[in-house]
CSV table of C-alpha atoms in Angstrom, one decimal:
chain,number,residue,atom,x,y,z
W,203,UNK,CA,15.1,23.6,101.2
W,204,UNK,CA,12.6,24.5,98.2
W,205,UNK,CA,10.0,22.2,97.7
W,206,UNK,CA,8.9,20.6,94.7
W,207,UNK,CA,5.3,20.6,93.2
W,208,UNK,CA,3.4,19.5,90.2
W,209,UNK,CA,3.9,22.5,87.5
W,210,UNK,CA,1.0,22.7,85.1
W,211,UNK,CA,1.3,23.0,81.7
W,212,UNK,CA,2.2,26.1,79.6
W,213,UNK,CA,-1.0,25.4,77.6
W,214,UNK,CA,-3.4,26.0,80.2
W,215,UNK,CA,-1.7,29.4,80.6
W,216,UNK,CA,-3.3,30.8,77.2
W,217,UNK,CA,-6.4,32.1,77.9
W,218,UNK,CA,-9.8,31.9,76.4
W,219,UNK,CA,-10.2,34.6,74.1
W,220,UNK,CA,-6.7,34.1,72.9
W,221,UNK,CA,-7.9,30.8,72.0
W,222,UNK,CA,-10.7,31.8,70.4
W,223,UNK,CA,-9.1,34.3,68.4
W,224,UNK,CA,-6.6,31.8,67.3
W,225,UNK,CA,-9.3,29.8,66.0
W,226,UNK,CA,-10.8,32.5,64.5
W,227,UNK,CA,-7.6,33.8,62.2
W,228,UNK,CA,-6.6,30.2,61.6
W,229,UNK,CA,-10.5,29.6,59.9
W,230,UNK,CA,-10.0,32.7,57.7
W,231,UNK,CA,-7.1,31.2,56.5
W,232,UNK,CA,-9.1,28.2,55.6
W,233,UNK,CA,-11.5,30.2,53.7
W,234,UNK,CA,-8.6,31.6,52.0
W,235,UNK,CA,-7.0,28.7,50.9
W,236,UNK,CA,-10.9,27.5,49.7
W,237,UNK,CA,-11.0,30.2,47.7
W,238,UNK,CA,-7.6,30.3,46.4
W,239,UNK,CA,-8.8,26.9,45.2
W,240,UNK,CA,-12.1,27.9,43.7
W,241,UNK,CA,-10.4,30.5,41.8
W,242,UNK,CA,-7.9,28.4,40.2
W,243,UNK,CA,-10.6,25.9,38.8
W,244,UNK,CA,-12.5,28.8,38.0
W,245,UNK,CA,-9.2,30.0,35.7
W,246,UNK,CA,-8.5,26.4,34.0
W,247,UNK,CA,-12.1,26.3,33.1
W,248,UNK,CA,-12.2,29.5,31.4
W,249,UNK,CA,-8.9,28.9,30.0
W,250,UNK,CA,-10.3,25.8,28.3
W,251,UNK,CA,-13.5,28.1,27.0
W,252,UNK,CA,-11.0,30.4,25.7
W,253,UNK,CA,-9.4,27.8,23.6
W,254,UNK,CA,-12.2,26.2,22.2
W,255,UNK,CA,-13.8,29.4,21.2
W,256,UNK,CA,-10.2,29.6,19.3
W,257,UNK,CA,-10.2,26.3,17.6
W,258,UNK,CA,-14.4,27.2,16.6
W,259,UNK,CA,-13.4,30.5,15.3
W,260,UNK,CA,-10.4,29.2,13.7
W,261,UNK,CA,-12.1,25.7,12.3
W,262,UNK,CA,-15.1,28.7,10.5
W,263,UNK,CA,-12.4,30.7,9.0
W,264,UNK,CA,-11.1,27.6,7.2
W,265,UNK,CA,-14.3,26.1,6.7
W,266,UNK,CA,-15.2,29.8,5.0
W,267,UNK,CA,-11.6,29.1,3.0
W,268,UNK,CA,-12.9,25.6,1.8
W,269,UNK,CA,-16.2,26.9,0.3
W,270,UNK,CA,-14.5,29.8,-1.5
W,271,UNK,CA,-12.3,27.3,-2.8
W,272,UNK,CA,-14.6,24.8,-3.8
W,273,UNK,CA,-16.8,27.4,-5.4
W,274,UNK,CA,-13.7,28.1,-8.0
W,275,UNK,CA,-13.8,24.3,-8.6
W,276,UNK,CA,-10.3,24.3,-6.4
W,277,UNK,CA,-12.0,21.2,-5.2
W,278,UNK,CA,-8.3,19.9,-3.4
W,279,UNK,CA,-7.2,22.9,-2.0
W,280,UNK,CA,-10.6,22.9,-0.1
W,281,UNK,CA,-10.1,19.8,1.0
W,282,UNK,CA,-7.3,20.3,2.6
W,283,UNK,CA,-8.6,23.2,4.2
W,284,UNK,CA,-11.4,21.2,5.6
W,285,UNK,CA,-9.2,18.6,6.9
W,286,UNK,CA,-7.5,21.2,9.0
W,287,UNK,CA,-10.8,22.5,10.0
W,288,UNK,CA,-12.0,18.7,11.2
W,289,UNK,CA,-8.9,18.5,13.8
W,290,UNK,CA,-9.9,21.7,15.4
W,291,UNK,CA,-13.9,20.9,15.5
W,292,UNK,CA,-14.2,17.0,14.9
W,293,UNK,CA,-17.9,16.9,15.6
W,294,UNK,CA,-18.6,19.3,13.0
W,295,UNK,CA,-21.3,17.6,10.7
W,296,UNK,CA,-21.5,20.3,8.2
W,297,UNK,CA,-17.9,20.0,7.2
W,298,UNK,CA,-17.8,16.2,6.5
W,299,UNK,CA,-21.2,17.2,4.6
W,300,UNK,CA,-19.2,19.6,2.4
W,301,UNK,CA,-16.2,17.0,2.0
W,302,UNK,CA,-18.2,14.1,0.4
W,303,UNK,CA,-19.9,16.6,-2.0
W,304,UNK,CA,-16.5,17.9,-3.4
W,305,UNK,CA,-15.2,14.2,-3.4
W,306,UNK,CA,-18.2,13.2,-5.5
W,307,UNK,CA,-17.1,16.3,-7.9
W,308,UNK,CA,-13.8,14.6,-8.2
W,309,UNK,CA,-15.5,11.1,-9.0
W,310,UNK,CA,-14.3,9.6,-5.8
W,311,UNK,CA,-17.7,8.0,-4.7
W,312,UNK,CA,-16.4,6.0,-1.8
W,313,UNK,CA,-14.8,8.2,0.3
W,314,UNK,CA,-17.7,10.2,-0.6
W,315,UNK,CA,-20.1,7.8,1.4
W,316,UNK,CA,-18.0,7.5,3.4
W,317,UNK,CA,-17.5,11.2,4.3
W,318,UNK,CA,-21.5,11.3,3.9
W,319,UNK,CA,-21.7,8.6,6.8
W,320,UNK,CA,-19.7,10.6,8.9
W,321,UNK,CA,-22.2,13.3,8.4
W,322,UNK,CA,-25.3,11.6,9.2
W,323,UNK,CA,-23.4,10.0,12.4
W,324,UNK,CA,-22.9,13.2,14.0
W,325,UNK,CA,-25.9,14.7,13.2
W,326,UNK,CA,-28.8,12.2,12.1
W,327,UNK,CA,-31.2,15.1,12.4
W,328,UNK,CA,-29.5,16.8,9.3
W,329,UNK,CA,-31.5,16.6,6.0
W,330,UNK,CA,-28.9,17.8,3.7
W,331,UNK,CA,-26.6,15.4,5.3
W,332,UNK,CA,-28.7,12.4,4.2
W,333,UNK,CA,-29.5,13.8,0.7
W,334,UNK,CA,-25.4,14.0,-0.3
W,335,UNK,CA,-25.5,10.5,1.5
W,336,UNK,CA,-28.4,9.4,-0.9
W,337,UNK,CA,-26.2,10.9,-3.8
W,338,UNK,CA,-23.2,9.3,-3.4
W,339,UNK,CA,-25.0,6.0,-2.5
W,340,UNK,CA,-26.6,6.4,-5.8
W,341,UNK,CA,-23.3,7.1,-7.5
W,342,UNK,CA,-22.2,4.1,-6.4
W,343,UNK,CA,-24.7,2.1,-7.4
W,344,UNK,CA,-26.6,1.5,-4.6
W,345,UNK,CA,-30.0,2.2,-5.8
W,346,UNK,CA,-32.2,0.8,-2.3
W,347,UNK,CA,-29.9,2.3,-0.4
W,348,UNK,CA,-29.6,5.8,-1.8
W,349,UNK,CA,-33.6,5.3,-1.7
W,350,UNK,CA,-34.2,5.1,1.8
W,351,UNK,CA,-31.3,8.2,2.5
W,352,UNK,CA,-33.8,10.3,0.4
W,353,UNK,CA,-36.7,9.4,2.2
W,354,UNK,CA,-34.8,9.9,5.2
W,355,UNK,CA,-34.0,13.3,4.2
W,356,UNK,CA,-37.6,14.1,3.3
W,357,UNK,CA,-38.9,12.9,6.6
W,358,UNK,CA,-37.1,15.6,8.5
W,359,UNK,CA,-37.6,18.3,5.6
W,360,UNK,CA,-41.1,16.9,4.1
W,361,UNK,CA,-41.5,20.5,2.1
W,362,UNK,CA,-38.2,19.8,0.4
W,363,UNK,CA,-38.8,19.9,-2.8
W,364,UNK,CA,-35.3,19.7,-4.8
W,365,UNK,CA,-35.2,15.9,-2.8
W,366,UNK,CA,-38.5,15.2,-3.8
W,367,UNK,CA,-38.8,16.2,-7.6
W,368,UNK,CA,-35.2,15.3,-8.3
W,369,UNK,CA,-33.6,12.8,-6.4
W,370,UNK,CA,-36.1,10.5,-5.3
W,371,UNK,CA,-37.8,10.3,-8.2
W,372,UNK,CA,-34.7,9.8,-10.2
W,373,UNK,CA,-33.5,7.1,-7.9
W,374,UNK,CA,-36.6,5.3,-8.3
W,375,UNK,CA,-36.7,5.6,-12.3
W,376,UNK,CA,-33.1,3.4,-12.1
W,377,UNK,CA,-34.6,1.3,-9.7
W,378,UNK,CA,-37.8,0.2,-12.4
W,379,UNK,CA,-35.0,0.8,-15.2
W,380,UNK,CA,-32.6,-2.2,-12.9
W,381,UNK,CA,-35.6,-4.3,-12.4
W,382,UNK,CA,-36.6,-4.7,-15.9
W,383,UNK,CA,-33.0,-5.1,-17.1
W,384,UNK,CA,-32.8,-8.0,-14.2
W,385,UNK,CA,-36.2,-9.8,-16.2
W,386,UNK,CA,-34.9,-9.2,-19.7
W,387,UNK,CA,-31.4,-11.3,-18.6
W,388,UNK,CA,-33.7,-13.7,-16.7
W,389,UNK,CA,-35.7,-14.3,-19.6
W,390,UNK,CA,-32.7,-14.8,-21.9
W,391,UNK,CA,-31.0,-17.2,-20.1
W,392,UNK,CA,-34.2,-18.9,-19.8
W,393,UNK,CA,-35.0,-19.2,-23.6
W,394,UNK,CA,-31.2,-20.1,-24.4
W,395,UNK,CA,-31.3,-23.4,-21.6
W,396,UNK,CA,-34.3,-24.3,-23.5
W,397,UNK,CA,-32.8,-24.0,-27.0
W,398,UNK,CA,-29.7,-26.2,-25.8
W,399,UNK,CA,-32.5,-28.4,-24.7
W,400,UNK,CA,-34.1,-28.1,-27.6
W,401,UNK,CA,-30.5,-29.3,-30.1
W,402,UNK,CA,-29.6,-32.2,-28.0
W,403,UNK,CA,-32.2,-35.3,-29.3
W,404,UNK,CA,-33.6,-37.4,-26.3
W,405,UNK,CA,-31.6,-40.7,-27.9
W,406,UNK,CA,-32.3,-44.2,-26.2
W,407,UNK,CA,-29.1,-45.4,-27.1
W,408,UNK,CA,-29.9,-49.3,-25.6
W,409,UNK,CA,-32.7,-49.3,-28.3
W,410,UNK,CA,-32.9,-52.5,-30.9
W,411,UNK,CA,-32.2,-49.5,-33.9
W,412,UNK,CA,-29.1,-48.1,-32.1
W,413,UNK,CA,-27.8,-51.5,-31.6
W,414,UNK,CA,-28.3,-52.9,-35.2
W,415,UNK,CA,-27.2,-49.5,-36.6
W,416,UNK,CA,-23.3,-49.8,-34.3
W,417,UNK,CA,-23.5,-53.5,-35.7
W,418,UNK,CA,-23.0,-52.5,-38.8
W,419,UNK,CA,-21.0,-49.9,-38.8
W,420,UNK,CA,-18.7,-52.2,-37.0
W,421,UNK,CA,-18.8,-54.8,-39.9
W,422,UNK,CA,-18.3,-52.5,-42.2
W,423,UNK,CA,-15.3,-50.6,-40.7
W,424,UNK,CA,-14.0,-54.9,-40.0
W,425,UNK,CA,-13.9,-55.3,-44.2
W,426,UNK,CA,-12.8,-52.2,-44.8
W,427,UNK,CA,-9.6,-52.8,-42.8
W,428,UNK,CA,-9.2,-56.3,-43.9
W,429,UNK,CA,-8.3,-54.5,-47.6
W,430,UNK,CA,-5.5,-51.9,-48.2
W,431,UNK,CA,-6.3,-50.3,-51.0
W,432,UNK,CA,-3.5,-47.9,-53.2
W,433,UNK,CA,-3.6,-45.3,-55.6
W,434,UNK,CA,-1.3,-45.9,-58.2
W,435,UNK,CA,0.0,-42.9,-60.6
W,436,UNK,CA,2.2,-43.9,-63.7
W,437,UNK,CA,4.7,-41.7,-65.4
W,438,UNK,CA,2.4,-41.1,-68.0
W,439,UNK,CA,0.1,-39.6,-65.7
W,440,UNK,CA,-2.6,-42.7,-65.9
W,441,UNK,CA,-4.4,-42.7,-61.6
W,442,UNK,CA,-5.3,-46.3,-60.9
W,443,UNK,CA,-6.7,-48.1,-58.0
W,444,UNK,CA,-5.3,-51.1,-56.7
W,445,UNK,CA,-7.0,-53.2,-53.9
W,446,UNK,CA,-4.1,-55.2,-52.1
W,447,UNK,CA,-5.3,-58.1,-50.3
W,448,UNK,CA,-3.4,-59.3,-47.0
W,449,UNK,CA,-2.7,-62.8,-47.7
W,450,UNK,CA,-1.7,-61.9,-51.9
W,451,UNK,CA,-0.4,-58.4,-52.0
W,452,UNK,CA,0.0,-56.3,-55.3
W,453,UNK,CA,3.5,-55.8,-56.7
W,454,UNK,CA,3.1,-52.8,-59.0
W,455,UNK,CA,5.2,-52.6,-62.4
W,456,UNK,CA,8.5,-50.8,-62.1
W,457,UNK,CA,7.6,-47.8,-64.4
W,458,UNK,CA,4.8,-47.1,-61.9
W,459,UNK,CA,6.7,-44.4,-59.5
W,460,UNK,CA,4.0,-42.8,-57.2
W,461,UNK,CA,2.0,-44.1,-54.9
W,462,UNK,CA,-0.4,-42.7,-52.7
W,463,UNK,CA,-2.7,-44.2,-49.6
């Protein structure tokens, strides 16, 4: 009769190198899969190079369109073209630059600051940027303003002299032009509260005078109204005036047939 006795297991069968060797192949797989991994991140990042290098070259060949546009005075056309240009390359300061000096051409001075704006947020280090910001502020009025986008500009480009000679110096000629207009009308309206001042008499009307003088009138304007009086035109054409007392009136003749008040 066979005996029965522990069996081991079929694991401790395998022996040591095989082990290792299993360890060994199933770590180059590792690496393999690692690198499969590296190689894929490695393809989506050059992939996204590759299309922004499009949208760049792409956003410069309209941006090139635009200015060949706007140089023929095609000053919508180029717009357009820019506004393609801005949803490949959104950051692009130069083009929003461009944009508010063709708006300003077509007289449209707040999207021009805007635009301008724009400009200057995306690139505060930009000179030009702040002088078409200065320009549009000053077509829109805004004389400080466009002042201190000038002096901006001529910080970061001090040697500029077009900024200099130009448009500072003309923004600061409307600024003295603005403040002596602001004194003339503060003068004027000065002088005229005085005259109306001046036309209305200081009356005491509670004085003894003005008292005596309303008495009066009053006692005349009583007897007046106490008597009616008539004009009384005949057929002959004779005018006479009859006073008709209240308590004894007048009874004209009958060949008298007008009668006025």
């Amino acid at each position: 009769m066979a005996s029965f006795g522990w069996k081991r297991k079929i694991g401790e069968k395998v022996s040591k190198a095989t082990s290792q060797q299993f360890e060994a192949e199933a770590a180059d797989d590792k690496d393999l899969g690692d690198d499969d991994d590296a190689n894929w991140v490695h393809a989506a990042k050059r992939r996204k190079e590759i299309l922004l290098e499009d949208c760049v070259r792409k956003s410069k060949e309209l941006k090139d369109e635009g200015a060949n546009l706007a140089e023929n005075r095609r000053y919508r056309e180029a717009l357009v073209k820019w506004d393609e240009a801005l949803q490949l390359t959104p950051e692009d300061a130069t083009l929003y630059e461009m944009k508010s000096q063709v708006l300003m051409s077509l007289h449209e001075m707040f999207p021009a600051v805007h635009a301008a704006e724009m400009a200057v947020q995306r690139n505060p280090r930009s000179w030009d940027a702040w002088q078409t910001l200065g320009r549009a502020q000053l077509g829109l009025g805004e004389i400080a303003l466009a002042i201190r986008s000038f002096q901006v500009s001529l910080h970061i480009f001090p040697m500029n002299p077009e900024v200099w000679k130009e448009d500072l110096s003309w923004a600061r000629k409307l600024q003295e032009q603005q403040k002596a207009t602001k004194n003339e009308s503060a003068q004027a309206l000065a002088k005229g509260k005085e005259l109306a001042q001046e036309s209305i008499p200081d009356y005491d009307f509670e004085s003894d005078e003005i008292v005596a003088v309303c008495a009066a009138i009053a006692e005349r304007e009583k007897a007046l109204s106490a008597a009616k009086t008539m004009v009384i035109v005949s057929a002959s054409g004779t005018v006479e005036t009859v006073t008709e007392q209240d308590n004894c009136p007048a009874t004209p003749d009958e060949t008298l047939f007008i009668r006025a008040r």
